[in-house]
């Protein structure tokens, strides 16, 4: 049930429209043909779009992880009066529906003249309550005694952070980064507002034009475009799936 | 915990990027949206006209608002069943009855979580194409003609819910599975020894004991029903037919960026926040009491 749509897309991406309308056939029954992909490449600035998507996802993931990591570290290990309130605030911010912030975000980005740019897409998204939540959970899973021993031995704070905590949360950090990378890669609503011409688009944006056949293509082109859009995050998922599932699982066991 | 001077400086330094981003991109925008809701504007004119509660009144006297509200609850209702109750039960079954396949299910079901909702929309649109899609052809064998769901009021919501639930089912399943795993096996075994039927074990023992995680997932599922549906709606129906697939979040989005009624959109967003916040508050109280009694 879950896999069917994925396989459906991959299969039909290789066919021509006539073959599809003729009736149902087995998977990959007409052999592997890349004509749809070549067609898309010629019709649309595909490489540029893939590069946009990749760049925006990477930058956003990097900045979000950096900001969240620093914040989580302080919130977990330097508990001070009110730090719990901040944690609560950050975590509950996950639940805010985007409509209350999207209009001002758009206004900010256009005032900063960042419409149609990568940073315009990235900057309002840097703070993420869920990133902070996941990282805090991972850090809390490290036994506190480890840190205390290190402090007693007068190891510098910087060393504690880089050589003890960081390596221990590395799997979760990687998993969360991959998750955010995929999230940004697949994002539609916000990039749709900010990116205006085809050469600036990300993959989901150009995919939209294939839905009604505006892009000039038919059903099979849409399938091919879908495969292109989903393949990178899926590959990342398959490589890192163990880490990813573990991270979410342990975040849930609290 | 007392912090020395050096640690204080470090805390401020490390925490400040997050706090700055939080204030600039979350807090201030929220307040500004509330501010905007009292004006009539279209995002382009240099002047905004103060209209007080006009936008709110317009929304409450508009018939489509109530249609949209009903849709909102429909979406949430459907997705709570498909993406909260079902994964919850399934997680319980996987954990305590079908041990072996849990990992396989977790891995495969999570895949759509990494796929864009747009991709999901495109693929499902064609699978469910009323004329040449596989489902239509399959139904034709039985002499059933498939309705054109994109222009049929009730069905649109079902299809869009289907796409959304396909995407987040895996994530919800994994989280609920780990919540269920957190319940001690001994309690379950003791209950089984007492010959308590599985159904009761689930409802009266396991479910309450999953505490915060299931509460979190309940809220997350509602959010999924509120915000994840926006992408398919924008791409497939734009809220149609006649606002039949729009929900309160999409209506605000539509008002803002398609009708350029900035004040109205802001008002709608504020109303959404109030309803949602109030709902959350109520939920918190109710669950708080339940959790108290479990011990």
Coordinates of C-alpha atoms in Angstrom, one line a residue:
Chain A
X1 CA 0.0 0.0 0.0
X2 CA 2.8 2.3 0.9
X3 CA 5.2 1.1 -1.8
X4 CA 2.7 0.9 -4.6
X5 CA 2.7 4.7 -5.4
X6 CA 6.5 4.7 -5.5
X7 CA 6.8 1.8 -7.8
X8 CA 3.9 3.1 -9.9
X9 CA 5.7 6.3 -10.5
X10 CA 9.0 4.6 -11.3
X11 CA 7.4 2.2 -13.7
X12 CA 5.3 4.7 -15.6
X13 CA 8.1 7.1 -15.9
X14 CA 9.7 4.7 -18.4
X15 CA 6.7 4.4 -20.6
X16 CA 5.2 6.6 -23.3
X17 CA 1.7 8.0 -22.9
X18 CA 0.3 5.7 -25.6
X19 CA 1.5 2.7 -23.8
X20 CA -0.2 3.8 -20.6
X21 CA -3.6 4.6 -22.2
X22 CA -3.6 1.2 -23.9
X23 CA -4.1 -0.5 -20.6
X24 CA -2.5 -2.0 -17.5
X25 CA 0.7 -4.0 -18.0
X26 CA 3.2 -5.5 -15.6
X27 CA 5.9 -3.5 -14.0
X28 CA 8.7 -2.5 -16.3
X29 CA 7.2 -4.7 -18.9
X30 CA 8.2 -2.4 -21.7
X31 CA 11.8 -2.3 -20.8
X32 CA 13.8 0.5 -19.4
X33 CA 13.6 3.6 -21.4
X34 CA 14.9 7.0 -20.4
X35 CA 13.1 9.0 -23.0
X36 CA 10.9 10.9 -20.5
X37 CA 13.9 12.0 -18.5
X38 CA 15.7 13.3 -21.6
X39 CA 12.5 15.1 -22.6
X40 CA 12.3 16.8 -19.3
X41 CA 15.9 17.8 -19.4
X42 CA 15.3 19.5 -22.7
X43 CA 12.2 21.3 -21.7
X44 CA 13.1 22.6 -18.3
X45 CA 16.3 23.9 -16.7
X46 CA 16.6 20.7 -14.8
X47 CA 20.2 20.7 -13.6
X48 CA 19.8 24.3 -12.4
X49 CA 16.7 23.3 -10.5
X50 CA 18.3 20.3 -8.9
X51 CA 21.2 22.5 -7.9
X52 CA 18.8 25.1 -6.3
X53 CA 17.1 22.4 -4.4
X54 CA 20.3 20.9 -3.2
X55 CA 21.8 24.2 -2.2
X56 CA 18.8 25.4 -0.3
X57 CA 18.4 22.2 1.5
X58 CA 22.1 22.1 2.5
X59 CA 22.3 25.7 3.7
X60 CA 19.1 25.4 5.6
X61 CA 20.0 22.2 7.3
X62 CA 23.5 23.4 8.2
X63 CA 22.3 26.7 9.7
X64 CA 19.3 25.1 11.5
X65 CA 21.5 22.4 13.0
X66 CA 24.2 24.8 14.1
X67 CA 21.7 27.2 15.8
X68 CA 19.8 24.3 17.4
X69 CA 22.9 22.4 18.5
X70 CA 24.3 25.4 20.3
X71 CA 21.0 26.2 21.9
X72 CA 20.3 22.6 22.9
X73 CA 23.8 22.3 24.4
X74 CA 23.3 25.3 26.6
X75 CA 19.7 24.4 27.6
X76 CA 20.7 20.9 28.6
X77 CA 24.0 21.4 30.3
X78 CA 23.9 25.0 31.6
X79 CA 20.6 24.9 33.4
X80 CA 19.8 28.3 34.9
X81 CA 16.8 30.0 36.3
X82 CA 14.3 30.1 33.5
X83 CA 16.0 27.7 31.1
X84 CA 13.2 25.2 31.5
X85 CA 10.8 27.9 30.5
X86 CA 12.8 28.5 27.3
X87 CA 12.9 24.9 26.5
X88 CA 9.1 24.8 26.9
X89 CA 8.7 27.8 24.7
X90 CA 10.9 26.4 22.0
X91 CA 9.2 23.0 22.0
X92 CA 5.7 24.4 22.0
X93 CA 6.6 26.6 19.1
X94 CA 6.6 23.5 17.0
X95 CA 2.8 23.5 17.1
X96 CA 2.3 27.0 15.7
X97 CA 0.5 26.8 12.4
X98 CA 2.4 28.6 9.7
X99 CA -0.4 31.0 8.7
X100 CA 0.3 33.3 11.6
X101 CA 3.9 33.9 10.5
X102 CA 3.9 33.5 6.7
X103 CA 2.7 37.0 5.9
X104 CA 5.3 38.8 8.0
X105 CA 7.9 36.4 6.8
X106 CA 7.1 37.4 3.2
X107 CA 7.2 41.1 4.1
X108 CA 10.6 40.7 5.9
X109 CA 12.1 38.8 2.9
X110 CA 10.9 41.3 0.4
X111 CA 12.1 44.3 2.5
X112 CA 15.5 42.6 2.7
X113 CA 15.4 42.3 -1.1
X114 CA 15.8 38.6 -0.9
X115 CA 12.9 37.5 -3.0
X116 CA 13.8 34.9 -5.5
X117 CA 17.0 34.0 -3.7
X118 CA 18.2 31.0 -1.7
X119 CA 18.7 33.0 1.5
X120 CA 15.2 34.4 1.2
X121 CA 13.9 30.8 1.4
X122 CA 16.3 29.8 4.2
X123 CA 16.4 32.6 6.6
X124 CA 12.9 32.6 8.1
X125 CA 13.3 28.8 8.6
X126 CA 16.4 28.8 10.6
X127 CA 14.8 28.5 14.0
X128 CA 13.1 25.1 14.3
X129 CA 11.4 24.0 17.4
X130 CA 11.5 20.4 16.4
X131 CA 15.2 20.4 15.7
X132 CA 15.8 21.8 19.2
X133 CA 13.4 19.2 20.6
X134 CA 15.2 16.3 18.9
X135 CA 18.6 17.5 19.9
X136 CA 17.7 18.1 23.5
X137 CA 16.3 14.6 23.7
X138 CA 19.5 13.1 22.3
X139 CA 21.6 15.1 24.7
X140 CA 19.5 14.1 27.6
X141 CA 20.2 10.5 26.8
X142 CA 23.9 10.9 27.6
X143 CA 24.5 9.9 31.2
X144 CA 25.2 13.0 33.2
X145 CA 27.9 11.3 35.2
X146 CA 30.1 11.3 32.1
X147 CA 30.0 15.1 32.0
X148 CA 30.5 15.4 35.7
X149 CA 33.6 13.3 35.7
X150 CA 35.0 15.4 32.9
X151 CA 34.3 18.5 34.9
X152 CA 36.0 17.1 37.9
X153 CA 39.1 16.4 35.9
X154 CA 39.1 20.0 34.8
X155 CA 38.6 19.3 31.2
X156 CA 37.8 22.6 29.4
X157 CA 34.2 23.2 28.4
X158 CA 35.1 23.4 24.8
X159 CA 36.7 19.9 25.0
X160 CA 33.7 18.5 26.7
X161 CA 31.5 19.8 24.0
X162 CA 33.6 18.7 21.1
X163 CA 35.1 15.5 22.3
X164 CA 32.5 14.0 24.5
X165 CA 29.0 15.3 23.7
X166 CA 29.4 15.8 20.0
X167 CA 30.7 12.3 19.2
X168 CA 28.0 10.8 21.4
X169 CA 25.1 12.6 19.7
X170 CA 26.6 12.3 16.3
X171 CA 24.2 9.6 15.1
X172 CA 21.2 11.6 16.2
X173 CA 22.8 14.8 14.7
X174 CA 23.2 13.0 11.4
X175 CA 19.8 11.6 11.5
X176 CA 18.2 14.9 12.3
X177 CA 20.2 16.6 9.6
X178 CA 19.1 14.1 7.0
X179 CA 15.5 14.6 8.1
X180 CA 15.7 18.3 7.8
X181 CA 17.5 18.1 4.5
X182 CA 14.6 16.0 3.2
X183 CA 12.1 18.3 4.7
X184 CA 13.6 21.3 3.0
X185 CA 14.1 19.5 -0.2
X186 CA 10.4 18.5 -0.3
X187 CA 9.0 21.9 0.9
X188 CA 6.5 23.5 -1.3
X189 CA 4.4 26.3 0.2
X190 CA 7.1 28.7 1.3
X191 CA 9.5 28.3 -1.6
X192 CA 6.5 28.7 -3.9
X193 CA 6.0 32.2 -2.5
X194 CA 9.6 33.3 -2.7
X195 CA 11.0 31.8 -5.8
X196 CA 9.6 33.4 -8.9
X197 CA 11.1 32.2 -12.1
X198 CA 11.7 28.8 -13.4
X199 CA 15.5 29.0 -13.1
X200 CA 15.2 29.7 -9.4
X201 CA 12.7 26.9 -8.7
X202 CA 13.2 23.9 -6.5
X203 CA 12.1 20.5 -7.6
X204 CA 8.6 20.4 -6.0
X205 CA 7.9 23.8 -7.6
X206 CA 8.6 22.6 -11.1
X207 CA 6.8 19.4 -10.4
X208 CA 3.6 21.3 -9.8
X209 CA 3.6 22.5 -13.4
X210 CA 3.5 18.9 -14.5
X211 CA 0.3 18.1 -12.7
X212 CA -2.1 19.7 -15.1
X213 CA 0.2 19.2 -18.1
X214 CA 1.1 22.9 -18.3
X215 CA 4.7 22.0 -18.7
X216 CA 3.7 20.5 -21.9
X217 CA 4.1 17.0 -20.8
X218 CA 1.7 14.2 -20.2
X219 CA 1.2 11.7 -17.6
X220 CA 4.5 9.8 -18.0
X221 CA 6.5 13.0 -17.9
X222 CA 4.8 13.8 -14.6
X223 CA 5.9 10.4 -13.3
X224 CA 9.4 10.9 -14.4
X225 CA 9.6 14.3 -12.8
X226 CA 8.2 12.7 -9.6
X227 CA 10.9 10.1 -9.6
X228 CA 13.6 12.8 -10.0
X229 CA 12.1 14.7 -7.1
X230 CA 11.9 11.8 -4.8
X231 CA 15.0 9.9 -5.5
X232 CA 17.6 11.9 -3.6
X233 CA 15.8 12.0 -0.3
X234 CA 14.9 8.3 -0.7
X235 CA 18.4 7.3 -1.3
X236 CA 19.5 9.3 1.8
X237 CA 16.8 7.6 3.8
X238 CA 17.8 4.1 2.6
X239 CA 21.5 4.8 3.5
X240 CA 20.8 6.2 6.9
X241 CA 17.5 4.6 7.8
X242 CA 18.8 2.8 10.9
X243 CA 20.1 6.0 12.5
X244 CA 17.0 7.9 11.5
X245 CA 14.5 5.4 12.9
X246 CA 16.6 5.0 16.1
X247 CA 16.7 8.7 16.7
X248 CA 13.0 9.1 16.3
X249 CA 12.3 6.1 18.4
X250 CA 14.4 7.2 21.3
X251 CA 12.9 10.7 21.1
X252 CA 9.6 9.0 21.6
X253 CA 10.4 6.8 24.5
X254 CA 10.2 9.6 27.0
Chain B
X1 CA 22.7 25.3 39.3
X2 CA 24.9 28.2 39.9
X3 CA 26.9 29.4 36.8
X4 CA 30.2 31.1 37.0
X5 CA 31.0 34.1 35.0
X6 CA 32.6 32.3 32.1
X7 CA 29.7 29.9 31.8
X8 CA 27.2 32.7 31.9
X9 CA 28.9 34.4 28.9
X10 CA 29.0 31.1 27.1
X11 CA 25.3 30.4 27.7
X12 CA 24.3 33.8 26.3
X13 CA 26.6 33.4 23.3
X14 CA 25.4 30.0 22.4
X15 CA 21.7 30.6 23.1
X16 CA 21.5 34.0 21.4
X17 CA 21.3 32.9 17.7
X18 CA 18.3 30.7 18.6
X19 CA 16.7 33.3 20.7
X20 CA 17.2 36.0 18.1
X21 CA 15.7 33.8 15.4
X22 CA 12.9 32.9 17.7
X23 CA 12.0 36.5 18.4
X24 CA 12.6 37.9 14.9
X25 CA 11.0 35.1 13.0
X26 CA 8.4 33.7 15.3
X27 CA 7.4 36.1 18.1
X28 CA 7.4 39.3 16.2
X29 CA 5.7 37.9 13.1
X30 CA 2.9 36.5 15.3
X31 CA 2.3 39.8 17.0
X32 CA 2.5 41.6 13.7
X33 CA -0.1 39.3 12.2
X34 CA -2.4 40.2 15.0
X35 CA -1.7 43.9 14.3
X36 CA -2.3 43.4 10.6
X37 CA -5.7 41.8 11.3
X38 CA -7.1 45.2 12.3
X39 CA -6.3 46.8 8.9
X40 CA -7.4 46.7 5.4
X41 CA -4.5 46.1 3.1
X42 CA -3.3 44.3 0.1
X43 CA 0.5 44.1 0.7
X44 CA 1.2 46.5 -2.1
X45 CA -0.4 49.8 -1.3
X46 CA 1.8 52.1 0.8
X47 CA -1.0 52.9 3.2
X48 CA -3.0 50.6 5.4
X49 CA -6.5 51.6 6.5
X50 CA -7.4 50.9 10.1
X51 CA -10.7 49.1 10.2
X52 CA -10.9 47.8 13.7
X53 CA -12.8 44.6 14.1
X54 CA -14.2 44.8 10.5
X55 CA -12.2 41.9 9.2
X56 CA -13.3 39.7 12.0
X57 CA -16.9 40.6 11.6
X58 CA -16.7 39.9 7.9
X59 CA -15.3 36.4 8.6
X60 CA -18.0 35.5 11.1
X61 CA -20.8 36.6 8.9
X62 CA -19.4 34.9 5.8
X63 CA -21.2 31.6 5.0
X64 CA -18.1 30.0 3.6
X65 CA -16.3 30.4 6.9
X66 CA -18.6 27.8 8.4
X67 CA -18.2 25.5 5.5
X68 CA -14.4 25.8 5.8
X69 CA -14.7 25.2 9.6
X70 CA -16.6 22.0 9.0
X71 CA -14.0 20.9 6.5
X72 CA -11.3 21.6 9.0
X73 CA -12.9 19.3 11.5
X74 CA -13.5 16.7 8.8
X75 CA -9.9 16.6 7.9
X76 CA -8.8 16.4 11.5
X77 CA -11.4 13.7 12.3
X78 CA -10.3 11.6 9.4
X79 CA -6.6 11.9 10.0
X80 CA -7.0 11.2 13.7
X81 CA -8.5 7.9 12.9
X82 CA -6.1 7.0 10.1
X83 CA -2.9 8.4 11.5
X84 CA -3.4 8.2 15.2
X85 CA -5.8 5.5 16.2
X86 CA -4.8 3.0 13.5
X87 CA -1.0 3.3 14.0
X88 CA -1.5 3.2 17.7
X89 CA -3.4 0.0 17.6
X90 CA -1.1 -1.4 15.0
X91 CA 2.0 -0.4 17.1
X92 CA 0.5 -2.3 20.0
X93 CA -0.2 -5.3 17.9
X94 CA 3.3 -5.2 16.4
X95 CA 4.9 -4.9 19.7
X96 CA 3.1 -7.5 21.7
X97 CA 1.7 -9.9 19.2
X98 CA 3.6 -9.8 16.0
X99 CA 7.2 -9.2 17.1
X100 CA 9.0 -10.2 14.0
X101 CA 7.7 -7.8 11.4
X102 CA 8.0 -4.6 13.4
X103 CA 11.3 -3.5 11.9
X104 CA 10.2 -4.2 8.3
X105 CA 7.0 -2.2 8.8
X106 CA 8.9 0.7 10.4
X107 CA 11.3 0.9 7.6
X108 CA 8.9 0.7 4.7
X109 CA 6.2 2.7 6.1
X110 CA 8.4 5.6 6.9
X111 CA 9.5 6.0 3.3
X112 CA 6.8 8.4 2.3
X113 CA 7.9 10.6 5.1
X114 CA 10.9 11.4 2.9
X115 CA 8.9 12.1 -0.2
X116 CA 7.4 15.4 -1.0
X117 CA 3.7 15.9 -0.6
X118 CA 3.7 17.2 -4.1
X119 CA 5.1 14.0 -5.4
X120 CA 2.4 12.2 -3.4
X121 CA -0.2 14.4 -4.9
X122 CA 1.0 13.9 -8.5
X123 CA 1.2 10.1 -8.1
X124 CA -2.1 9.7 -6.3
X125 CA -3.9 12.0 -8.8
X126 CA -3.0 9.6 -11.5
X127 CA -3.5 6.4 -9.6
X128 CA -7.0 7.7 -8.8
X129 CA -7.6 9.2 -12.2
X130 CA -11.3 8.6 -12.8
X131 CA -10.8 7.6 -16.4
X132 CA -7.6 5.8 -17.0
X133 CA -6.1 5.3 -13.6
X134 CA -5.5 1.8 -12.3
X135 CA -8.2 2.1 -9.7
X136 CA -10.7 3.3 -12.2
X137 CA -9.8 0.5 -14.6
X138 CA -10.1 -2.0 -11.8
X139 CA -13.5 -0.8 -10.8
X140 CA -14.6 -0.9 -14.4
X141 CA -14.2 -4.7 -14.3
X142 CA -17.0 -4.7 -11.7
X143 CA -19.1 -2.3 -13.7
X144 CA -18.5 0.6 -11.2
X145 CA -17.9 4.0 -12.6
X146 CA -15.5 6.0 -10.7
X147 CA -16.6 9.5 -9.6
X148 CA -14.6 12.5 -10.5
X149 CA -13.4 13.2 -7.0
X150 CA -11.8 16.5 -7.6
X151 CA -15.1 18.1 -8.1
X152 CA -17.1 16.1 -5.7
X153 CA -17.4 17.8 -2.4
X154 CA -17.1 15.1 0.2
X155 CA -14.7 12.9 -1.8
X156 CA -12.1 15.7 -2.3
X157 CA -11.5 15.7 1.4
X158 CA -11.2 12.0 1.6
X159 CA -8.6 11.9 -1.2
X160 CA -6.6 14.7 0.2
X161 CA -6.7 13.1 3.6
X162 CA -5.5 9.9 1.9
X163 CA -2.5 11.6 0.4
X164 CA -1.6 13.3 3.7
X165 CA -2.1 10.1 5.7
X166 CA 0.2 8.2 3.3
X167 CA 2.9 10.7 4.0
X168 CA 2.9 10.7 7.7
X169 CA 1.6 7.3 8.7
X170 CA 5.1 5.9 9.0
X171 CA 6.4 8.7 11.2
X172 CA 3.4 8.4 13.5
X173 CA 3.7 4.6 13.6
X174 CA 7.4 4.8 14.7
X175 CA 6.7 7.3 17.4
X176 CA 3.7 5.4 18.7
X177 CA 5.6 2.2 18.5
X178 CA 8.3 3.6 20.7
X179 CA 5.7 5.0 23.1
X180 CA 4.1 1.6 23.4
X181 CA 7.6 0.0 23.9
X182 CA 8.1 2.3 26.9
X183 CA 5.3 0.5 28.7
X184 CA 6.8 -2.2 31.0
X185 CA 6.3 -5.7 29.7
X186 CA 5.7 -7.0 33.2
X187 CA 2.5 -5.1 33.6
X188 CA 1.2 -6.5 30.3
X189 CA 2.1 -10.0 31.3
X190 CA 0.5 -9.6 34.7
X191 CA -2.7 -8.4 33.0
X192 CA -2.6 -11.3 30.5
X193 CA -2.2 -13.7 33.4
X194 CA -5.2 -12.2 34.9
X195 CA -7.0 -13.1 31.7
X196 CA -7.8 -9.5 30.8
X197 CA -8.8 -9.3 27.1
X198 CA -6.3 -7.6 24.8
X199 CA -8.7 -4.9 23.9
X200 CA -8.9 -3.9 27.5
X201 CA -5.2 -4.1 28.0
X202 CA -4.7 -1.7 25.2
X203 CA -7.4 0.8 26.1
X204 CA -7.0 0.9 29.9
X205 CA -3.4 0.0 30.6
X206 CA -1.1 0.6 27.7
X207 CA -2.7 3.7 26.1
X208 CA -2.7 5.8 29.3
X209 CA 0.8 4.6 30.3
X210 CA 2.3 6.0 27.1
X211 CA 1.9 9.4 28.7
X212 CA 3.5 12.4 27.1
X213 CA 4.5 10.7 23.8
X214 CA 1.0 9.8 22.8
X215 CA -0.2 13.3 23.8
X216 CA 2.5 14.7 21.7
X217 CA 1.5 12.5 18.8
X218 CA -2.2 13.3 19.2
X219 CA -1.3 17.0 18.9
X220 CA 1.1 16.3 16.0
X221 CA -1.6 14.4 14.1
X222 CA -4.0 17.3 14.5
X223 CA -1.3 19.6 13.1
X224 CA -0.7 17.2 10.3
X225 CA -4.4 17.4 9.5
X226 CA -4.3 21.2 9.7
X227 CA -1.1 22.0 7.9
X228 CA 0.1 19.1 5.8
X229 CA -3.1 19.2 3.8
X230 CA -2.3 22.6 2.5
X231 CA 0.2 21.5 -0.1
X232 CA -2.1 19.0 -1.8
X233 CA -4.9 21.5 -1.7
X234 CA -2.9 24.3 -3.3
X235 CA -1.6 22.0 -6.0
X236 CA -4.7 20.0 -6.7
X237 CA -7.9 22.0 -6.0
X238 CA -7.0 25.4 -4.7
X239 CA -9.7 25.0 -2.1
X240 CA -12.3 24.0 -4.6
X241 CA -14.9 22.9 -5.5
X242 CA -16.4 26.1 -4.0
X243 CA -14.3 25.9 -0.9
X244 CA -15.2 22.3 -0.5
X245 CA -11.7 21.2 0.1
X246 CA -10.4 24.3 1.9
X247 CA -9.7 24.2 5.6
X248 CA -9.2 27.1 7.9
X249 CA -5.5 27.3 7.4
X250 CA -5.7 27.1 3.7
X251 CA -8.5 29.7 3.6
X252 CA -6.2 32.2 5.4
X253 CA -3.4 31.3 2.9
X254 CA -5.7 31.8 0.0
X255 CA -7.0 35.1 1.3
X256 CA -3.5 36.4 1.7
X257 CA -1.8 35.3 -1.5
X258 CA -4.6 34.8 -4.0
X259 CA -7.1 37.4 -3.0
X260 CA -4.6 39.9 -1.5
X261 CA -6.9 40.5 1.5
X262 CA -4.0 40.8 4.0
X263 CA -6.1 42.0 6.9
X264 CA -8.7 39.3 6.4
X265 CA -6.0 36.6 6.1
X266 CA -4.4 37.8 9.3
X267 CA -7.7 37.8 11.1
X268 CA -8.3 34.3 10.0
X269 CA -4.9 33.2 11.1
X270 CA -5.5 34.8 14.5
X271 CA -8.8 33.0 14.8
X272 CA -7.1 29.7 13.9
X273 CA -4.5 30.3 16.5
X274 CA -7.0 31.1 19.2
X275 CA -9.2 28.0 18.4
X276 CA -6.1 25.8 18.2
X277 CA -4.5 27.3 21.3
X278 CA -7.7 27.0 23.3
X279 CA -8.1 23.4 22.1
X280 CA -4.6 22.6 23.1
X281 CA -5.1 24.1 26.5
X282 CA -8.3 22.1 27.1
X283 CA -6.4 19.0 26.0
X284 CA -3.7 19.7 28.4
X285 CA -6.1 19.9 31.3
X286 CA -7.9 16.7 30.4
X287 CA -4.8 14.7 29.8
X288 CA -3.2 16.1 32.9
X289 CA -6.0 14.7 35.0
X290 CA -5.9 11.3 33.3
X291 CA -2.1 11.0 33.8
X292 CA -2.5 11.8 37.4
X293 CA -4.8 8.9 38.1
X294 CA -2.7 6.3 36.4
X295 CA -0.2 6.2 39.3

